[in-house]
Structure formats: C-alpha cells, structure tokens
Coordinates of C-alpha atoms in Angstrom, one line a residue:
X15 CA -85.8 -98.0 67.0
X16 CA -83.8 -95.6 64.8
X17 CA -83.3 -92.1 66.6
X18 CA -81.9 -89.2 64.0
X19 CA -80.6 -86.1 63.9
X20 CA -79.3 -83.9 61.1
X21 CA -76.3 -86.2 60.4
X22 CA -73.9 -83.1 59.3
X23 CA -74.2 -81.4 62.4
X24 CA -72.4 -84.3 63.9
X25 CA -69.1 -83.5 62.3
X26 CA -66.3 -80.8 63.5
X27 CA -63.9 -79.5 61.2
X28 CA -60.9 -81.4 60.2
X29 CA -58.7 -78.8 59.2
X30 CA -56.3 -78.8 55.9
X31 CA -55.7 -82.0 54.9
X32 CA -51.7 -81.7 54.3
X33 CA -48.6 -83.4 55.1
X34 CA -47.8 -81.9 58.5
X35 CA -45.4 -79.0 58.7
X36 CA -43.0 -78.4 61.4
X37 CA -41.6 -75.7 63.3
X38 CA -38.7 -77.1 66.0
X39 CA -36.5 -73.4 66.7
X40 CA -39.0 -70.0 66.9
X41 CA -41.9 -70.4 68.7
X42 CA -40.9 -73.9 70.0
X43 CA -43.2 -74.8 72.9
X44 CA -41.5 -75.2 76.2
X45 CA -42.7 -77.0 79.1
X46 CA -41.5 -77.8 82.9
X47 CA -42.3 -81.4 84.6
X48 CA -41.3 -83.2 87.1
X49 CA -37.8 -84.8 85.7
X50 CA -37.1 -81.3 83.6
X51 CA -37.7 -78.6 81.0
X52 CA -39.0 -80.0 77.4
X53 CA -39.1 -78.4 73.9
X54 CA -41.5 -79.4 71.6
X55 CA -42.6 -78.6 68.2
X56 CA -45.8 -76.9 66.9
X57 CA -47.3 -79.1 64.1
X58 CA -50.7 -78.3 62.2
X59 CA -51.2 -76.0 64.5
X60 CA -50.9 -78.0 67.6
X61 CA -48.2 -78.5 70.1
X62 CA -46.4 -82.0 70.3
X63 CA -44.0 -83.4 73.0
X64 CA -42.2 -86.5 72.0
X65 CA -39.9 -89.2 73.3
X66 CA -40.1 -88.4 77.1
X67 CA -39.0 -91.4 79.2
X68 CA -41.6 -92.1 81.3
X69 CA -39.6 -94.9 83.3
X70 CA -36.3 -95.8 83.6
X71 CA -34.9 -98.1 80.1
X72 CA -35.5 -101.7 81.5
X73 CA -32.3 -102.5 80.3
X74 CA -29.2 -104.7 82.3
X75 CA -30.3 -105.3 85.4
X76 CA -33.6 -104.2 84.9
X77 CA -35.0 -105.9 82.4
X78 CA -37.9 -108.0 83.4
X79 CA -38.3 -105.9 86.6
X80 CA -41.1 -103.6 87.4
X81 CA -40.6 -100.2 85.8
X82 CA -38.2 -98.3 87.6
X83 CA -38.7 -94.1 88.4
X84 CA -38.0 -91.7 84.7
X85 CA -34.5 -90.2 84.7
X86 CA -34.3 -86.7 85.0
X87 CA -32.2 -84.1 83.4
X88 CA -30.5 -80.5 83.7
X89 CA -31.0 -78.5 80.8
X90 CA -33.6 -78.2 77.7
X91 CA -34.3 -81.8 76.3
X92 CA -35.3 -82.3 73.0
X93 CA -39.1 -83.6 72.5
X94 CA -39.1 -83.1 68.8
X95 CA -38.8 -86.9 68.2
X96 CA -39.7 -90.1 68.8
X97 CA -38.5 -92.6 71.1
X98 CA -37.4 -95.8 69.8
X99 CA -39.9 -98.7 69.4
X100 CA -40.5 -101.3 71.5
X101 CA -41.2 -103.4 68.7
X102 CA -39.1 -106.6 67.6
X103 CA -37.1 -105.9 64.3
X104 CA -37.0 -107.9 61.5
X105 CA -34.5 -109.9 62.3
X106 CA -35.5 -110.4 65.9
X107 CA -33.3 -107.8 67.2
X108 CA -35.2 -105.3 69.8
X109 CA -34.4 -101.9 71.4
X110 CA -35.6 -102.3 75.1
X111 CA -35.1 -98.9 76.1
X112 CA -37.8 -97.7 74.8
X113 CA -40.4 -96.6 77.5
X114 CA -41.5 -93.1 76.1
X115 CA -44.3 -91.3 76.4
X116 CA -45.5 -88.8 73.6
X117 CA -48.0 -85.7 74.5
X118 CA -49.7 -83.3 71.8
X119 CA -52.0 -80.7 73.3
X120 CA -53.4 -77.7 72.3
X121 CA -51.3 -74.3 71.0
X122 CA -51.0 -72.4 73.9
X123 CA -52.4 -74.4 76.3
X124 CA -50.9 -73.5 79.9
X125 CA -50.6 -75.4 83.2
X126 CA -53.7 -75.3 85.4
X127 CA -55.9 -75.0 82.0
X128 CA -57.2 -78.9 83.2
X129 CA -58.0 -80.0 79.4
X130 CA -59.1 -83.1 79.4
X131 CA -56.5 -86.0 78.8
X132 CA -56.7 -89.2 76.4
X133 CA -54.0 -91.9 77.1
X134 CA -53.7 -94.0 74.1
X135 CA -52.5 -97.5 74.5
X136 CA -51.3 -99.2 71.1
X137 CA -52.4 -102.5 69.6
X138 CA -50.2 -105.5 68.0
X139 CA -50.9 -108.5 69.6
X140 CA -48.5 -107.1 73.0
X141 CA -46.1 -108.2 70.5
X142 CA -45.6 -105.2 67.7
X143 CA -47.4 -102.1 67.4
X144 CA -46.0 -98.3 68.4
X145 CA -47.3 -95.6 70.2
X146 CA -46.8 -92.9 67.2
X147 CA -49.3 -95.1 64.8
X148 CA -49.5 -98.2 63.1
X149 CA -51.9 -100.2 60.7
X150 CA -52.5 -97.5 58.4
X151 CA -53.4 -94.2 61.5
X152 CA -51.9 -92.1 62.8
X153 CA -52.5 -91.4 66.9
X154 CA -50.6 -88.5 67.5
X155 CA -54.1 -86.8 68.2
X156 CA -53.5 -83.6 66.3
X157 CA -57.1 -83.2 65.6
X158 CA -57.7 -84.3 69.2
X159 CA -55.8 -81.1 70.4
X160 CA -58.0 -79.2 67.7
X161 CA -60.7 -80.4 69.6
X162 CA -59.4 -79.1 72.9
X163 CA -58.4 -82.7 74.0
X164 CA -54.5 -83.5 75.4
X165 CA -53.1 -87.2 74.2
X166 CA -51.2 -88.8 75.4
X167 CA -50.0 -92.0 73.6
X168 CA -47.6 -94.4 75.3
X169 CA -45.1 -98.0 74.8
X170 CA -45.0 -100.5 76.8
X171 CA -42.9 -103.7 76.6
X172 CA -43.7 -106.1 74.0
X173 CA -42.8 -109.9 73.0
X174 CA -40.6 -111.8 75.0
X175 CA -39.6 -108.3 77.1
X176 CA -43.5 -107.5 78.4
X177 CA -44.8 -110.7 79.0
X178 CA -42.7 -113.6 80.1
X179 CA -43.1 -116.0 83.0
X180 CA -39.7 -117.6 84.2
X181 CA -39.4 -119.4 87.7
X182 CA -36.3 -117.9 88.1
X183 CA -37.9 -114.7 87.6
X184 CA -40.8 -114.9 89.4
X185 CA -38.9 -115.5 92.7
X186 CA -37.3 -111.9 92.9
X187 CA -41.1 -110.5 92.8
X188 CA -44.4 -109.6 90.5
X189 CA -43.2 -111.3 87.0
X190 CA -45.1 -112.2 83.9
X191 CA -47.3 -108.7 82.9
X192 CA -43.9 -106.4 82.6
X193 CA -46.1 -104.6 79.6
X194 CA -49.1 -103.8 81.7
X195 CA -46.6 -102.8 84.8
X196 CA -45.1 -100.4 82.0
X197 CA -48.9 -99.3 81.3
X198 CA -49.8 -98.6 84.6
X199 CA -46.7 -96.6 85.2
X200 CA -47.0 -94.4 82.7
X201 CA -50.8 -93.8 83.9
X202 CA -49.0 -92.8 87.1
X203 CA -46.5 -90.3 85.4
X204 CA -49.5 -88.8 84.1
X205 CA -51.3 -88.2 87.2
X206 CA -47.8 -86.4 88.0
X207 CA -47.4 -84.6 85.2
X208 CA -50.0 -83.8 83.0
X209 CA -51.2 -81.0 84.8
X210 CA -47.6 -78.8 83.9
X211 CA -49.1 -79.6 79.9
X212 CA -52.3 -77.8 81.1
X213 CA -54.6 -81.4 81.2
X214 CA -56.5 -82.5 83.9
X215 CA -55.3 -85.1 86.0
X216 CA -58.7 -86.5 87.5
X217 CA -60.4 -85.9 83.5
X218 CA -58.5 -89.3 82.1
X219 CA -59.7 -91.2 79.7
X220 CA -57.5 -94.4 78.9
X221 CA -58.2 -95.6 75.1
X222 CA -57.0 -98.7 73.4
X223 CA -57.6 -100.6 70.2
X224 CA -57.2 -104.8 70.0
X225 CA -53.9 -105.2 72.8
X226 CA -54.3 -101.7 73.6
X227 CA -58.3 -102.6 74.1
X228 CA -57.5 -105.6 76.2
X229 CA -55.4 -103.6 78.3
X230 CA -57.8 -101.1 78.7
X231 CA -60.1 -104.0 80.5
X232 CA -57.2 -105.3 82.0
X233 CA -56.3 -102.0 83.8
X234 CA -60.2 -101.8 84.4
X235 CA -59.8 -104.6 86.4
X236 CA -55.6 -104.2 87.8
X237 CA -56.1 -102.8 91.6
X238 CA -53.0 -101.8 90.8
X239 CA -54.6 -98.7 88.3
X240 CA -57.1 -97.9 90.2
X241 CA -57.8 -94.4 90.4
X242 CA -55.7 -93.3 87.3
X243 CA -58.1 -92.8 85.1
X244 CA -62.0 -91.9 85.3
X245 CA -62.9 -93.3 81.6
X246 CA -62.5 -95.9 79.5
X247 CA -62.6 -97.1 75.7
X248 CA -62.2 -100.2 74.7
X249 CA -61.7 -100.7 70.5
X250 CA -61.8 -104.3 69.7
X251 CA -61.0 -105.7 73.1
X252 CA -61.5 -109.4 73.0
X253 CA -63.7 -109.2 76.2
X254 CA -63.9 -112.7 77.1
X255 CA -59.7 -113.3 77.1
X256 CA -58.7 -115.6 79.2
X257 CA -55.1 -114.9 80.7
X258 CA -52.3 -117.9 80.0
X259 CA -52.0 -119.5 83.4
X260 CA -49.0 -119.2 85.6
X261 CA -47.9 -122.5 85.6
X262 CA -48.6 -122.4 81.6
X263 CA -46.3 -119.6 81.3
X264 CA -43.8 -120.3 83.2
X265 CA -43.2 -123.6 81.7
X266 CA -43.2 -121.9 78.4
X267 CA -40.6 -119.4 79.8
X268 CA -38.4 -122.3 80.6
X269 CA -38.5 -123.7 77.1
X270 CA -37.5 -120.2 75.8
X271 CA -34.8 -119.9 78.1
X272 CA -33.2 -123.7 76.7
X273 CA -33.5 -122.6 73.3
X274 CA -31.2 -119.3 74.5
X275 CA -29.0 -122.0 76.4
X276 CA -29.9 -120.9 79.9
X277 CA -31.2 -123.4 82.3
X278 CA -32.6 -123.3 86.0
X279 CA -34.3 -121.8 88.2
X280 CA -32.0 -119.8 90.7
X281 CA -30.8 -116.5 90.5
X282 CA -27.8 -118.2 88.4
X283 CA -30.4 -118.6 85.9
X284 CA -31.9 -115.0 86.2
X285 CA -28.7 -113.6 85.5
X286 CA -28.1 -115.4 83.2
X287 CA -31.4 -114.7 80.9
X288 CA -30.8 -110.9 81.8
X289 CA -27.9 -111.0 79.5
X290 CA -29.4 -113.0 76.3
X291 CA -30.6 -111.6 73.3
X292 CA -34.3 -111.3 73.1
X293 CA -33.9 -112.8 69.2
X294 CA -32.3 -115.7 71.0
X295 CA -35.8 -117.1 71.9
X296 CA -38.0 -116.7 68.8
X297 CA -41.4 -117.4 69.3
X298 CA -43.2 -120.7 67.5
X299 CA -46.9 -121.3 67.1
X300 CA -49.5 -118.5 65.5
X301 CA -48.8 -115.1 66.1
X302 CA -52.3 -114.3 68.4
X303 CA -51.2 -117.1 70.9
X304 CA -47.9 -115.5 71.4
X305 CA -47.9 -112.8 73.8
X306 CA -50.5 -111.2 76.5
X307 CA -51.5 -111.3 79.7
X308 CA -50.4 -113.5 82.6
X309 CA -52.6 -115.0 85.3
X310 CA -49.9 -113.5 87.9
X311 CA -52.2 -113.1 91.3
X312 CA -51.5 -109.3 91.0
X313 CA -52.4 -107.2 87.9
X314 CA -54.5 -110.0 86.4
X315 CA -56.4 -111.6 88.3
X316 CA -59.1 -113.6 86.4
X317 CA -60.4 -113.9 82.8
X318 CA -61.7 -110.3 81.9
X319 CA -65.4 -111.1 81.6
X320 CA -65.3 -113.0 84.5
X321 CA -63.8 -110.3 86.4
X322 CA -66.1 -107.5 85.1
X323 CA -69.4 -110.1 86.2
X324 CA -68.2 -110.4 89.7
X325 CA -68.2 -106.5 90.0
X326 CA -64.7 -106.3 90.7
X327 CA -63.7 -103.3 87.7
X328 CA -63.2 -100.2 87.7
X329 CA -66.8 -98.2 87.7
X330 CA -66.4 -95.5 85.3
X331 CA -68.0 -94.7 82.4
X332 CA -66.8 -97.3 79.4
X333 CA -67.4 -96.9 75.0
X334 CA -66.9 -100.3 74.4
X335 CA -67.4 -101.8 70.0
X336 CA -65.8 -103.6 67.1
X337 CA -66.3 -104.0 63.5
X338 CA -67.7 -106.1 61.3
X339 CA -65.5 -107.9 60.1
X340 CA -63.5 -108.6 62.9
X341 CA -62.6 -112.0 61.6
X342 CA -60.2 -110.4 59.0
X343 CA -57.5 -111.1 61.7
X344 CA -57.8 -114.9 62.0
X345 CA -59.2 -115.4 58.2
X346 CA -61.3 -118.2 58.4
X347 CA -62.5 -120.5 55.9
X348 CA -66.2 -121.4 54.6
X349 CA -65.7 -124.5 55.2
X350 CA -66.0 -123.9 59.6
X351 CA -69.8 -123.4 58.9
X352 CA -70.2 -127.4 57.5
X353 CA -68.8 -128.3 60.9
X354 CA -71.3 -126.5 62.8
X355 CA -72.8 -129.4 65.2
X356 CA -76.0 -130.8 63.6
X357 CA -78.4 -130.2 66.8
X358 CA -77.4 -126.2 66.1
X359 CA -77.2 -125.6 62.2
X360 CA -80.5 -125.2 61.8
X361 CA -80.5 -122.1 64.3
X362 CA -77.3 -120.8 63.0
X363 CA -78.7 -120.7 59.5
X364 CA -81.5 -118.9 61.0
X365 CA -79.2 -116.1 62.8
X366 CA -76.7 -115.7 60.5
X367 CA -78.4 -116.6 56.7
X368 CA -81.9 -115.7 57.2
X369 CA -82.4 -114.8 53.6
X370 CA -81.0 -117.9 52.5
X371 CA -78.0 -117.1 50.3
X372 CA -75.9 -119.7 51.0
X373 CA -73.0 -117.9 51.4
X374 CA -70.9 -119.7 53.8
X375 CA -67.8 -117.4 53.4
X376 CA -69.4 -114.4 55.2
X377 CA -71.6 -116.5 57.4
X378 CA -67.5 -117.8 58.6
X379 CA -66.9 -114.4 59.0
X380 CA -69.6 -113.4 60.7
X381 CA -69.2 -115.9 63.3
X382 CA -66.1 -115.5 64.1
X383 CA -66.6 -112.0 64.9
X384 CA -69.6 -112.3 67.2
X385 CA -67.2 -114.7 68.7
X386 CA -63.9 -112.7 69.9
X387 CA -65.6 -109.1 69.8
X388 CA -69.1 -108.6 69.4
X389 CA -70.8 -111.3 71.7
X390 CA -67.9 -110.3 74.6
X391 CA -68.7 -106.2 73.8
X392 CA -72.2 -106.6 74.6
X393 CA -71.4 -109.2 77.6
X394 CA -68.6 -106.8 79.4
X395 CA -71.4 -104.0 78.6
X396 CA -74.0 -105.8 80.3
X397 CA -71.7 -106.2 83.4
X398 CA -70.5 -102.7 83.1
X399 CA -74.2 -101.1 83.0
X400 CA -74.8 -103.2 86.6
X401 CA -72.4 -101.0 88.4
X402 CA -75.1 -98.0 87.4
X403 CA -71.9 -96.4 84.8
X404 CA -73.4 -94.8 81.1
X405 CA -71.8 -97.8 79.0
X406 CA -71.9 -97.0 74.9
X407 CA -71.7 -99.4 72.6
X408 CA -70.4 -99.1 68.8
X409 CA -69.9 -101.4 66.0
X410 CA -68.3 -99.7 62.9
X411 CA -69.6 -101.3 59.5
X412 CA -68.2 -98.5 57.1
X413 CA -66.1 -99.6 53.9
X414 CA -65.1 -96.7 52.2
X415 CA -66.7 -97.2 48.9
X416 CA -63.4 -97.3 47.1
X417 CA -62.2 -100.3 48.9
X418 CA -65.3 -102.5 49.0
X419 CA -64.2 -104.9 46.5
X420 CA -61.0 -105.8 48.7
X421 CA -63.2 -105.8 51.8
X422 CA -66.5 -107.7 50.8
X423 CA -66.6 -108.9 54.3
X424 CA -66.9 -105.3 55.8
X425 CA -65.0 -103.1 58.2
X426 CA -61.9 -105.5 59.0
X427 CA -59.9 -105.4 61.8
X428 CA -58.3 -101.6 63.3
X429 CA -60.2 -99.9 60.5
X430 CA -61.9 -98.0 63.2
X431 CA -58.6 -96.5 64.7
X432 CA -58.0 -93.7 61.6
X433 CA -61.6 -92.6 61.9
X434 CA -61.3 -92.0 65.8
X435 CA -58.3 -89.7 65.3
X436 CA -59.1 -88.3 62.4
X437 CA -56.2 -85.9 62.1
X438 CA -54.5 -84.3 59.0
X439 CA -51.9 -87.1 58.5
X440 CA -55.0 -89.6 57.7
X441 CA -55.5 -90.2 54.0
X442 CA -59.5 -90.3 53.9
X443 CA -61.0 -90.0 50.1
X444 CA -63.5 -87.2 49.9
X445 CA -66.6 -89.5 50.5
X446 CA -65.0 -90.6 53.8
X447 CA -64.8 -87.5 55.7
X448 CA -68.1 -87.0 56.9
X449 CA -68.0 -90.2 58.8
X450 CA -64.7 -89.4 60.0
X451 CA -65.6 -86.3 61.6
X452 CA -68.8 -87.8 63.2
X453 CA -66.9 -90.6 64.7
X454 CA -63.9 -88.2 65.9
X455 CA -66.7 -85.6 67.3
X456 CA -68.2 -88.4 69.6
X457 CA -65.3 -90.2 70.8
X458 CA -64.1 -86.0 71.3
X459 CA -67.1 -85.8 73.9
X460 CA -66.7 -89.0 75.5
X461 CA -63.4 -88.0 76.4
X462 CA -64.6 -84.8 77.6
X463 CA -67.4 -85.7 79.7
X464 CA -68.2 -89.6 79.2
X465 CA -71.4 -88.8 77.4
X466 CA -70.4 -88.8 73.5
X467 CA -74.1 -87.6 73.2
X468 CA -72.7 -84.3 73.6
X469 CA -71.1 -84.1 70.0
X470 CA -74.4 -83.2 68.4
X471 CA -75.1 -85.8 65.9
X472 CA -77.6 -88.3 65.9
X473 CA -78.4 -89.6 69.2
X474 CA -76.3 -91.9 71.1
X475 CA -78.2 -93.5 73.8
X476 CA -76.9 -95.7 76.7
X477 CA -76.3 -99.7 75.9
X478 CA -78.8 -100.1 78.9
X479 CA -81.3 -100.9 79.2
X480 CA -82.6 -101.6 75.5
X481 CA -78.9 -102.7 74.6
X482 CA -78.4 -100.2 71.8
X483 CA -75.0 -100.0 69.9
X484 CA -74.6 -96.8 67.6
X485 CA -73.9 -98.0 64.0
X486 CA -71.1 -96.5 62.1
X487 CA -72.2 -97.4 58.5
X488 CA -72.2 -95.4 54.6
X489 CA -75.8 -94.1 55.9
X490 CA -73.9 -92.3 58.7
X491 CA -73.9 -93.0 62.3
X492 CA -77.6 -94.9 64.3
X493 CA -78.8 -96.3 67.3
X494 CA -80.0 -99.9 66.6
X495 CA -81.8 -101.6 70.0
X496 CA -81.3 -105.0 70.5
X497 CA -78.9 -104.6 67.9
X498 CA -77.4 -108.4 65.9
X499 CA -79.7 -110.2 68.9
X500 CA -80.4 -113.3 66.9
X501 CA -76.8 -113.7 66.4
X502 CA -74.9 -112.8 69.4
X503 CA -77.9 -114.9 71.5
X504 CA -76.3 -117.5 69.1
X505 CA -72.9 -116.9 70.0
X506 CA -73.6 -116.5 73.6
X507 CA -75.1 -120.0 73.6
X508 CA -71.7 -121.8 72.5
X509 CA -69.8 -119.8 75.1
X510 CA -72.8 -121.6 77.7
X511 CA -72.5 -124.8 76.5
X512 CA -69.1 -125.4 75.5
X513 CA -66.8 -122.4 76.5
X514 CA -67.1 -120.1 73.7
X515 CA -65.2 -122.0 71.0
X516 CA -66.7 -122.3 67.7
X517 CA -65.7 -123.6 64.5
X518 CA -64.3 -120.3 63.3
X519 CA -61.4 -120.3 66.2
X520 CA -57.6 -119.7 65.4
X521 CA -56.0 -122.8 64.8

C-alpha cells in the first residue's frame, strides 16, 4: 500500500543557497558552560560554537585511557574554529588531541529555551571521518538550527588511537573501545551542558551514518550510555556487526606493537607504546576490517543484532535505513552471482532478477546490500518494535538525475547524509531540492518528537506491524509494506543457514 499526501507540503525552506558568511567581532554570540565563557560566530543566520574540548587531549599519559574530565578556562575562548581532526594524515601522522565538540543552535536561542538537541556522530570506518563533514556534506546543522533543532556534532578517537586491544593495556582497566568511551563522554558533557546553549538535555537524539550508525547501536546497547539520549538514528549501520573478539584484538595489538619495536606485556610495555608514534604501526589488510568495536565485557557486549533480539537496548524511539546501493563501498564483481550455491540460484534469480535481465552486475550489487544494511535494518527493526518503541524505517533510492550515469547502481553509500542536513553549504542542482527538503523536514520531526510523521509530507507510518520503510526516490518520498520481502527473506535465509556470508562479502 502506497499512502500520499501533497508531496510539496513536505518540504521546509532551505534558505539562500550561498557560501556561508561570517561574522566573529559585533554581535558574536556568547555563551557560559561549565569549563567557561565561549564566543561563537553567527553564520547564515544561525549561531555556531566550535572546537570546545569536551575531554581532556588523550595525549602522554593518557592516551589509550578512558576520557579524562574537559579542561576549563578563565577568560573568553575562542569557538570560531575547528578543533583538529582525529583523523590519520597522509603520511600516517595523527593529531591526538583532538576531542572537540562543535554546537550550532538557533540565533538567539537562550538557556532554559529546552530546543531539542541532535548529537551527530561521524562516519569513516572508526578510522577517518570528522565531525565538521566529510564525503561530500556538510553537518554543521545550519539548516537544523533554521528548523529550531541544536547539533551537536562530535570526534572521537580513530585508528590505532580509538580502538586497540593490547595486554599490556588492558591490565590498567576497560581497553579496546577508547572511541566509543570518547562517544559516550561527550553524550555526558551534553547532558551537562547543553542546557546553557538553550537545548534540552532529556530531548536527545543521537544520529550517525555507517561508523557513526554502528555506534549509534552500539551506544543503544553500552549500559554505560544509558540514559543520555531518548532517540536514536541509525544511517547505514551494518546491524548484524559482529565485534572483533578480545583475544583477536589483543593479539593483533601485540603484532602492532612488534612492528613499533615494543614488546610485552607489563607496564614496561605500556609505557613504552604510550610514547610511539601512531604511524609507527600502519595498518595491513582492507580498509573495513581495520578498525571498530571490541568485544571488551563493558561497552560491547555482544554482536549488535544479537544484543538488540535479547531485549537488552536502549528502548527509545529508533529511524533506522540505507541505500540502495550500499554495495558501492565493497564494489563487488558480477561474477559473486555464478557462485551462488546451486540448491539456491534458482530462488535468488527469482528475488533479485524476476524480469529476467540477466544482469548480474546489479543483481551483485543488490545482494550485497541486502546483506550489510538492508536485511540487518529490517532485523534490528523487528527487535526494536518488540520493546513497544515507534521504529521508522527508510531506504533512500534517489540519484540525482545528473549523476545517474556514474551511479547506475543507485543511491551509493553516505549519499543520504547531504540530504538529511540539508543546509546552505550543500551543493544540490535545482531538481534535487525538493527531496532534500522532504528528507531534512522528517528527520527535523523525528528529532523533535520521534514521530517524523509530524513534518507534513506524505505519510510515514511505523515499520510495525506491516514492516513499512518510507522510500526516498525521484517520485518523492512513499510508504512501501512489506517492502524488498522476496529479497531480504532471501538474504535472511543465508544469515540462517550459514551465518550471513554471501558471495558478495569483502575479501
């Protein structure tokens, strides 16, 4: 069933689409937290905070400990830019103190005006990525604050820095998820601190996209975060991960350290690897097997779909999608579908080719995106509806028509991310920015009150119980029940009878 509404009412005004324009000396915003007084800037309109620590720099001693408490400060400190990047270099080198949090709100908004709050964790493979925007958007959340929403968009440790598993290590005290122990920190200094921005500390909606969507679950599912939030979205979030065991990681942790010349396991050794360059243990093998989380005890605790169908989540109200051509990240060939297993061609052929073209390069594609996002979306949905939480599921299918001959397989991989923020710094072509505002104007509401139903476009019913996922497509945004069943029943077979692996996995 296809429900429908007038499809422009769905949309909210962008603004002027301009390079943005900012003001740092009259009429620079000012605000007091806990550590000191800030000055911002006012850009497009809005007001932006940038650079504030939100932990102590895991530096020296530090490094590879739990975040430690923000420093604080005497004086004005400059917001108006960005803290550095947590992300490796080109030549390996890496800036570790670089826990910031950014915060753009509303113009004038004052403490005690409890605006609602998005946290925005960044993608990258927990190995690059950057809390100011990457892979082509910007998540600064200007037009967020246009539509009366605070972000907040945070680092966290990445690579060899936030997640590494090293005996030595891992005597002192919790080891191995330093990123999501930076993730769940800054969650904290939010409940501390929004509130002096004028957000609302118990209206937090944490929001991710690929790492940032696995950490999302993660934290779903990390006692640790419980409490700190009271939404969730999860963009691309790989839903049936399975952490790297403890014993995996830490013998890959004491590989590293031999290439850097440390060995041991003492506190010798600790020392020791607190002084090495990072660059001095590059990473080997493909770049999705190199970083994430830890099975640690602690923070993570299970696989995330296995955690999510023994109840033991968060129960909050969760948007949860991918795109449609997911696979774009791994790339695989034509040839995976001639290896499908004889006894369960034929039914492949049937879910994925039912008009018979043959074409075995899409088919690939297909696959392998009903394998890592779509198949886990609509099994962490079915889990999440069981706790009696509204659960909303997406899948975004739009191409702009400009770029459909370099992406015949459809929407690849983060494609979502400029459409969800939607602010003046995108670059959307004309035809795009319907879309754009219906997709901003939902995930708007959702963030408001976890129903994006509110944003007055088509209807957006529940996943449960006729497991509907809104379509984001060139005909605009619709429901579809049932949606992809043939195929995802497909999909969800393999993962019953041989763990989910298919011929379209990363080599």
């Amino acid at each position: 069933m296809i429900v429908r509404r007038n499809f422009a009412a769905a949309t909210l005004a962008l603004g002027v689409l301009a390079l943005p324009c900012a003001s740092f000396a009259q009429g620079a915003p000012t605000v007091t937290i806990r550590q000191g007084a800030l000055h911002g800037a006012v850009v497009e309109g809005v007001e932006e905070f940038w650079g504030i620590p939100y932990a102590a720099p895991p530096v020296g001693d530090l490094r590879w400990r739990p975040p430690a408490a923000g420093p604080s400060w005497k004086g004005e400190r400059d917001a108006t830019k960005a803290g550095a990047s947590c992300q490796p270099a080109r030549d390996g080198t890496q800036v570790e103190d670089c826990l910031f949090a950014n915060v753009t709100r509303p113009a004038g908004a004052k403490p005690g005006a409890k605006l609602p709050v998005l946290v925005w964790i960044h993608g990258g493979g927990f190995t690059i990525g950057s809390a100011t925007g990457a892979f082509g958007a910007e998540t600064d959340g200007i037009q967020f604050a246009k539509d009366g929403v605070i972000t907040v968009s945070v680092s966290y440790r990445l690579g060899r820095a936030g997640w590494f598993a090293h005996p030595a290590l891992c005597k002192e005290g919790p080891c191995g998820n330093y990123g999501l122990m930076d993730q769940i920190a800054a969650l904290k200094w939010v409940q501390a601190n929004v509130a002096a921005f004028g957000g609302d500390p118990k209206n937090v909606t944490i929001a991710g996209e690929s790492a940032g969507g696995i950490s999302v679950l993660e934290l779903m599912l990390a006692p640790d975060a419980r409490g700190f939030f009271q939404k969730a979205i999860g963009e691309s979030s790989f839903g049936r991960l399975e952490p790297t065991a403890m014993a995996d990681a830490q013998a890959a942790g004491l590989t590293a350290a031999a290439t850097a010349g440390v060995s041991g396991e003492d506190a010798a050794a600790a020392a020791a690897l607190r002084k090495v360059a990072l660059s001095a243990m590059p990473y080997t093998g493909p770049f999705t097997s190199r970083a994430g989380p830890i099975l640690d005890g602690r923070y993570v605790q299970s696989g995330i779909y296995e955690g999510f169908a023994a109840g033991k989540q968060a129960k909050v109200p969760l948007l949860i999608g991918g795109n449609s051509n997911e696979a774009s990240l791994f790339r695989p060939k034509a040839e995976a579908v001639d290896a499908i297993p004889a006894e369960r061609k034929a039914a492949a052929i049937a879910a994925f080719d039912p008009k018979g073209t043959g074409n075995k390069a899409q088919m690939a594609n297909d696959m392998a995106t009903r394998q890592y996002i779509t198949e886990p979306d609509r099994a962490i949905s079915r889990a999440q509806a069981k706790t009696g939480q509204p659960v909303y599921a997406y899948y975004f299918s739009y191409v702009s028509p400009g770029a459909k001959a370099q992406l015949p397989f459809g929407a690849p991989h983060t494609a979502e991310i400029k459409y969800a923020f939607a602010g003046p710094k995108q670059k959307f072509a004309p035809e795009d920015l319907a879309l754009a505002k219906a997709v901003n104007a939902y995930w708007a509401a959702f963030i408001k009150s976890g129903n994006p139903d509110s944003a007055g476009g088509p209807a957006w019913p529940k996943f449960a119980p006729n497991e509907t996922y809104m379509e984001f497509s060139a005909d605009g945004p619709a429901p579809h029940e049932h949606f992809l069943k043939a195929q995802l029943d497909w999909q969800e077979a393999a993962v019953k009878a041989g763990g989910g692996a298919s011929p379209t996995a990363p080599k």
